[in-house]
CSV table of C-alpha atoms in Angstrom, one decimal:
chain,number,residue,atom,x,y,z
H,282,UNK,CA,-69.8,-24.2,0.5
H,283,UNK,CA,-73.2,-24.1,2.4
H,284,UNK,CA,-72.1,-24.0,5.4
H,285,UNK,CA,-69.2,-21.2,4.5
H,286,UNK,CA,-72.3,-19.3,3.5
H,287,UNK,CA,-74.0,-19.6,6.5
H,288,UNK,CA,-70.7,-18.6,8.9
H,289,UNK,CA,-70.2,-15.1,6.7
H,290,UNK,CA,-74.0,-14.2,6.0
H,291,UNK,CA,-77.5,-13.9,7.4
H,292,UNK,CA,-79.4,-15.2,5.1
H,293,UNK,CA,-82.9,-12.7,4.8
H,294,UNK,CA,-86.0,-14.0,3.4
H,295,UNK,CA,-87.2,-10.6,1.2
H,296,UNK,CA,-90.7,-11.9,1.9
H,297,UNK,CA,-89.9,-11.2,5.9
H,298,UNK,CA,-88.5,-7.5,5.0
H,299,UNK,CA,-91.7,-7.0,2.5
H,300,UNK,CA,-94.2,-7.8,5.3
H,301,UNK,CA,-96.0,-5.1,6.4
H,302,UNK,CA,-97.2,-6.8,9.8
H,303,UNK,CA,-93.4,-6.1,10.9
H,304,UNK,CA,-91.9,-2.6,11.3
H,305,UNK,CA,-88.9,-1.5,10.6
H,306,UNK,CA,-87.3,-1.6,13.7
H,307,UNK,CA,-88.8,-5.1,14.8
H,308,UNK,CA,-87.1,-6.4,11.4
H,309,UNK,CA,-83.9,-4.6,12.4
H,310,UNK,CA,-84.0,-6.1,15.9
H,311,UNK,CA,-84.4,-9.9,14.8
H,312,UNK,CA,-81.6,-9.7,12.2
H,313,UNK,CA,-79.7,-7.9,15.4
H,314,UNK,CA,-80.8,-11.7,17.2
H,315,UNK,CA,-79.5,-13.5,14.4
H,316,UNK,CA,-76.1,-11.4,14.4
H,317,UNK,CA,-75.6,-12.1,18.1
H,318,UNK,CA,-76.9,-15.8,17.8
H,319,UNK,CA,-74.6,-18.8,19.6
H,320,UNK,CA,-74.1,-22.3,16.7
H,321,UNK,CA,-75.1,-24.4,20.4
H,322,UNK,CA,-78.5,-23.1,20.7
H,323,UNK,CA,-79.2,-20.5,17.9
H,324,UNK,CA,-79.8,-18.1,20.6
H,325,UNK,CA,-78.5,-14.5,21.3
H,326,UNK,CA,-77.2,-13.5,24.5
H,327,UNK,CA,-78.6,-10.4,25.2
H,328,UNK,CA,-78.9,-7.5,27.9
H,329,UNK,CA,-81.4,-4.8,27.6
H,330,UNK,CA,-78.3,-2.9,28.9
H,331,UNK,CA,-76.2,-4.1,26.4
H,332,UNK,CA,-78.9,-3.6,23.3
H,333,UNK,CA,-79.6,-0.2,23.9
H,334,UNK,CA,-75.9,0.6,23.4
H,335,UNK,CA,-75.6,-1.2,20.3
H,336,UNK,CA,-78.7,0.4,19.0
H,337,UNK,CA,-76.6,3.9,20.1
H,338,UNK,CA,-79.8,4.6,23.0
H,339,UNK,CA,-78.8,6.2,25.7
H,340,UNK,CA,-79.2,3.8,29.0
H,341,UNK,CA,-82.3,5.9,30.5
H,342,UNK,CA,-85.8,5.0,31.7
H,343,UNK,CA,-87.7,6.4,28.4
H,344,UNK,CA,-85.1,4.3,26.1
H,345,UNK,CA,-85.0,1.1,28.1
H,346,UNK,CA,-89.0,1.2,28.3
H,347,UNK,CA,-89.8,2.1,24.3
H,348,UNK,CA,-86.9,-1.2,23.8
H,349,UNK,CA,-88.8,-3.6,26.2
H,350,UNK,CA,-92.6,-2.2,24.4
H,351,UNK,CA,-90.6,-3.5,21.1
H,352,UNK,CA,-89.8,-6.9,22.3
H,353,UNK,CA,-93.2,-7.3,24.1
H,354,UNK,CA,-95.1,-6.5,20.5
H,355,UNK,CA,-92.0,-8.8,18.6
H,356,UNK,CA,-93.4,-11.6,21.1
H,357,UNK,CA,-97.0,-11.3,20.7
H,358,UNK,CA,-96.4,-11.6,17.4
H,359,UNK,CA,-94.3,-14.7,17.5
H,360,UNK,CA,-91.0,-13.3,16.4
H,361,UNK,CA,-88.7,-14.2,19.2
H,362,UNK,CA,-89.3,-15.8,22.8
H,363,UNK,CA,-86.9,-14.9,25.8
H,364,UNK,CA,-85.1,-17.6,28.0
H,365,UNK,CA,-83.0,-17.1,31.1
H,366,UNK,CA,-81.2,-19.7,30.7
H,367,UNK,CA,-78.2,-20.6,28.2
H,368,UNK,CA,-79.8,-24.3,27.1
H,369,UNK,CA,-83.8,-22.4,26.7
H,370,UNK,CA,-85.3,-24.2,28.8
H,371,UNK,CA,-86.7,-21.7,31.5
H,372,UNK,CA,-89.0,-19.3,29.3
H,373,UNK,CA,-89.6,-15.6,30.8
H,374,UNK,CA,-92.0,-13.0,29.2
H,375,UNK,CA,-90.5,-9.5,28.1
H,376,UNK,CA,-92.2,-7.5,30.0
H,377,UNK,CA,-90.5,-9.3,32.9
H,378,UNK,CA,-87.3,-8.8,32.1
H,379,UNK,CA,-84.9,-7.2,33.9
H,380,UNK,CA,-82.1,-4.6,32.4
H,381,UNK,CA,-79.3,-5.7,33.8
H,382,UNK,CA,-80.0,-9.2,33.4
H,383,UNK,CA,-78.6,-11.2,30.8
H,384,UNK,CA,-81.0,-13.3,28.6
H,385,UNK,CA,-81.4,-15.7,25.2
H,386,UNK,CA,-83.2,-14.7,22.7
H,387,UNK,CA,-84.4,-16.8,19.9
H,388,UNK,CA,-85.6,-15.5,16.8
H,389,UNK,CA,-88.2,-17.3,14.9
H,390,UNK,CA,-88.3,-16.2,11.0
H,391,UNK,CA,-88.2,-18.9,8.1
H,392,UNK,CA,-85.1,-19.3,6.4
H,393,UNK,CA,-84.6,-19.4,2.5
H,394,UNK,CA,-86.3,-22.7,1.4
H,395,UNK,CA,-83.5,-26.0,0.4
H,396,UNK,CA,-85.4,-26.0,-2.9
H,397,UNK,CA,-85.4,-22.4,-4.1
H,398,UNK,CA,-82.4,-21.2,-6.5
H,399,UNK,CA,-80.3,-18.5,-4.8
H,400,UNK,CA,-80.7,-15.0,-5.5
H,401,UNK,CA,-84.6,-15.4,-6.1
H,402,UNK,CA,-86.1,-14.8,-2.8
H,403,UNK,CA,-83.8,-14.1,0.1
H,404,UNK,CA,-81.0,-11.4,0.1
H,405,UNK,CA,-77.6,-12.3,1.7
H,406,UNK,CA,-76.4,-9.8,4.8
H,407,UNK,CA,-72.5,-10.3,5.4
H,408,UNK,CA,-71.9,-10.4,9.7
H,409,UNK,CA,-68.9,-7.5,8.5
H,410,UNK,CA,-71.7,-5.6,7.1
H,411,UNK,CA,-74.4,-6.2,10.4
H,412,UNK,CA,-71.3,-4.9,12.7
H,413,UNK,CA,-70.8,-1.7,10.9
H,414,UNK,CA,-74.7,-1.2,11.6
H,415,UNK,CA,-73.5,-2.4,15.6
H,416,UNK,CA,-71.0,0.4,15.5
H,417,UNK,CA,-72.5,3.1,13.4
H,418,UNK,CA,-73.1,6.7,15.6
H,419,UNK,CA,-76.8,6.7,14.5
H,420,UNK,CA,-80.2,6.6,16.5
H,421,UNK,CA,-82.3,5.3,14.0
H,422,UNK,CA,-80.6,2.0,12.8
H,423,UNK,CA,-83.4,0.5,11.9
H,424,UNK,CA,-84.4,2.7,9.3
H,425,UNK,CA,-80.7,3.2,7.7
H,426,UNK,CA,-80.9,-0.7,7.2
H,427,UNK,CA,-84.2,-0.4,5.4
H,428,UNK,CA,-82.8,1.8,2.9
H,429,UNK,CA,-80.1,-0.3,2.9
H,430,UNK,CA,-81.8,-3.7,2.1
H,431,UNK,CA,-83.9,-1.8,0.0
H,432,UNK,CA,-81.0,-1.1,-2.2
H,433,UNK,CA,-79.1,-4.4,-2.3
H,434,UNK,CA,-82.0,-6.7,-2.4
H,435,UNK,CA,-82.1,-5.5,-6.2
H,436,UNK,CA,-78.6,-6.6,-7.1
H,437,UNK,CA,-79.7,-10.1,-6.5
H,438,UNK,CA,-82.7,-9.2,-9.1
H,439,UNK,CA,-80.9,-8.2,-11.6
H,440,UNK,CA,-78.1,-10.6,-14.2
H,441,UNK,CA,-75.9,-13.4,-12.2
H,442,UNK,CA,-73.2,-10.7,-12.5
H,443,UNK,CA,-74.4,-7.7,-11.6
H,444,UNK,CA,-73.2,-5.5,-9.0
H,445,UNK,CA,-75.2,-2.6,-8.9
H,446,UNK,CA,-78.9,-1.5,-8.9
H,447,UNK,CA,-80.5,2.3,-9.6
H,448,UNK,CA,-83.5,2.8,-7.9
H,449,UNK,CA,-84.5,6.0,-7.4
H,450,UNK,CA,-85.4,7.7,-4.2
H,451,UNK,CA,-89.1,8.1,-4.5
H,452,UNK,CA,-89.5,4.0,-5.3
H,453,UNK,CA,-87.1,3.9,-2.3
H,454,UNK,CA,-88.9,6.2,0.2
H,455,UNK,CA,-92.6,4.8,-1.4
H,456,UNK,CA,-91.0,0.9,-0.2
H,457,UNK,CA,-89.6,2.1,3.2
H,458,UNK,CA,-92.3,4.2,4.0
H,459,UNK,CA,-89.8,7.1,4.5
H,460,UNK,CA,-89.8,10.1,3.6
H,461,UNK,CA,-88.0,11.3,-0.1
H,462,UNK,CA,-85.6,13.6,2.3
H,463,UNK,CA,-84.5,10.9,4.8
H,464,UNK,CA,-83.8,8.3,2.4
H,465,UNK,CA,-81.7,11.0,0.6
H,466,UNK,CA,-80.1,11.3,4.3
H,467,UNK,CA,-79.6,8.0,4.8
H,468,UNK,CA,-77.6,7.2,1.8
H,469,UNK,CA,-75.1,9.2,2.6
H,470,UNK,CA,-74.8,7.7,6.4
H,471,UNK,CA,-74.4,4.2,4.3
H,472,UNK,CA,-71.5,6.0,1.9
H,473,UNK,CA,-70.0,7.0,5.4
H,474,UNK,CA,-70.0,3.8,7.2
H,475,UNK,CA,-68.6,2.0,4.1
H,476,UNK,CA,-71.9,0.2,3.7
H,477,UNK,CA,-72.9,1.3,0.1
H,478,UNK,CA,-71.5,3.2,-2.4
H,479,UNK,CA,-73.2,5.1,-5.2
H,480,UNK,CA,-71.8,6.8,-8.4
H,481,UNK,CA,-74.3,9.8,-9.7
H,482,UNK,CA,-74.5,9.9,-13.3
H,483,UNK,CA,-76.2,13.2,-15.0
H,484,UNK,CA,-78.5,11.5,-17.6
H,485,UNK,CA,-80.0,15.0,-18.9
H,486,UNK,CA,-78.7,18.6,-18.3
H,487,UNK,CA,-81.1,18.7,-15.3
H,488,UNK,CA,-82.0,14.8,-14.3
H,489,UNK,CA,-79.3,12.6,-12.4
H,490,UNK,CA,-79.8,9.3,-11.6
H,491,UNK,CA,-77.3,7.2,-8.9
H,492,UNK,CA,-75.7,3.5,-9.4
H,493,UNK,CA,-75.6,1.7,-6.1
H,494,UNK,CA,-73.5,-1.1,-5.0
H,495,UNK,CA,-72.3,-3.1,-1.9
H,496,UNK,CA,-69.0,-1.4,-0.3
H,497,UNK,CA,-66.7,-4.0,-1.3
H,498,UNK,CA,-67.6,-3.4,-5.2
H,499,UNK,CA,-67.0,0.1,-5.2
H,500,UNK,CA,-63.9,0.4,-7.3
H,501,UNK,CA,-65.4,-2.3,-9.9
H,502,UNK,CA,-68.8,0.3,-10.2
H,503,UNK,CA,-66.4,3.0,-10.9
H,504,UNK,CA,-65.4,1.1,-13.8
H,505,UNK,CA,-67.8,0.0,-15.1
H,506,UNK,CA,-69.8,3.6,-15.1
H,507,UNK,CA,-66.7,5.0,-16.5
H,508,UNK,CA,-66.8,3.0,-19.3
H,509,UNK,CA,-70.3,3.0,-20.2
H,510,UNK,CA,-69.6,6.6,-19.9
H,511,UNK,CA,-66.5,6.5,-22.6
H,512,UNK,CA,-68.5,4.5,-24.8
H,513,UNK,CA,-71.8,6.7,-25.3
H,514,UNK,CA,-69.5,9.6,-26.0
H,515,UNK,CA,-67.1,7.8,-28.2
């Protein structure tokens, strides 16, 4: 069962995403690492090249720079380290890195401790899910998967069988650090790349308030919405 768990998902530590020392996109990136990652050497092959494309960068000198400035500051702060070699042995700075050149990259962020129950303090990130983010048509990835984890982390919160969370999009933006209008945007990119789906509810004649779920529980929100809907105006 464990190690089913750890072939399908990425298991996050919600104290990594909460850390404030970490932006957005340098959380983005190492989850991007641990994606990409071989089961030899728990390394991910990766081309500055190849990165930018998957990050949907165009492959110019302003992109490729602002990328490499990112792993430099990931590596001072001892996130990752950068081999040339497949085995890690032969360690190269990023700011010597080449574009073209093909490198390993391994991530260094504690996993979810043997000892604590699961659900309490790490969030679980499917590989299906991380390769929509690989193939989604959007600049700022990092920042759609913020809203994103924002929103599922609280499904694990909530009862053993819930599927859903409502947060609403001030406590959303206030977490992200986004603003109340690009959250709102970025919802609706997740709705699109079958990431998250979300049922709005009118609560009052002028208040609505959204249910959230993972894509794959979208039908079983419906329902249940519907019938807590039924049953307050039975």
């Amino acid at each position: 069962m464990k190690e089913k768990l750890r072939r399908n998902h990425i298991q996050v530590a919600n104290e990594f995403m909460d850390n404030e020392n970490y932006n957005n996109k340098e959380k983005f990136l190492v989850l991007l690492f641990r994606t990409l990652e071989n089961d030899m050497t728990n390394a991910a092959p990766v081309c500055i090249n190849h990165l930018l494309e998957m990050l949907s960068l165009t492959n110019d000198k302003k992109n490729k720079a602002s990328l490499k400035e990112t792993l430099m500051s990931m590596e001072e702060k001892g996130m990752m380290r950068v081999y040339k070699d497949l085995m890690c042995r032969s360690q190269v700075k990023s700011k010597d890195i080449k574009p073209a050149n093909m490198y390993y990259i391994k991530s260094y962020v504690s996993d979810i401790p043997e000892e604590v129950e699961v659900g309490h303090s790490f969030t679980q990130i499917s590989y299906e899910e991380m390769l929509k983010f690989m193939a989604m048509k959007e600049r700022n990835k990092h920042m759609v998967f913020a809203v994103c984890f924002n929103i599922i982390r609280r499904i694990f919160k909530g009862t053993s069988n819930s599927i859903y969370a409502y947060p609403n999009i001030t406590t959303i933006a206030e977490e992200t650090t986004l603003d109340k209008k690009t959250v709102s945007k970025y919802i609706k990119v997740l709705k699109e790349n079958e990431l998250v789906e979300y049922v709005t509810v009118r609560i009052k004649y002028d208040k609505e308030k959204n249910y959230y779920c993972r894509w794959a529980d979208r039908e079983e929100l419906k329902a249940i919405i519907t019938e807590e809907l039924n049953q307050q105006s039975a």
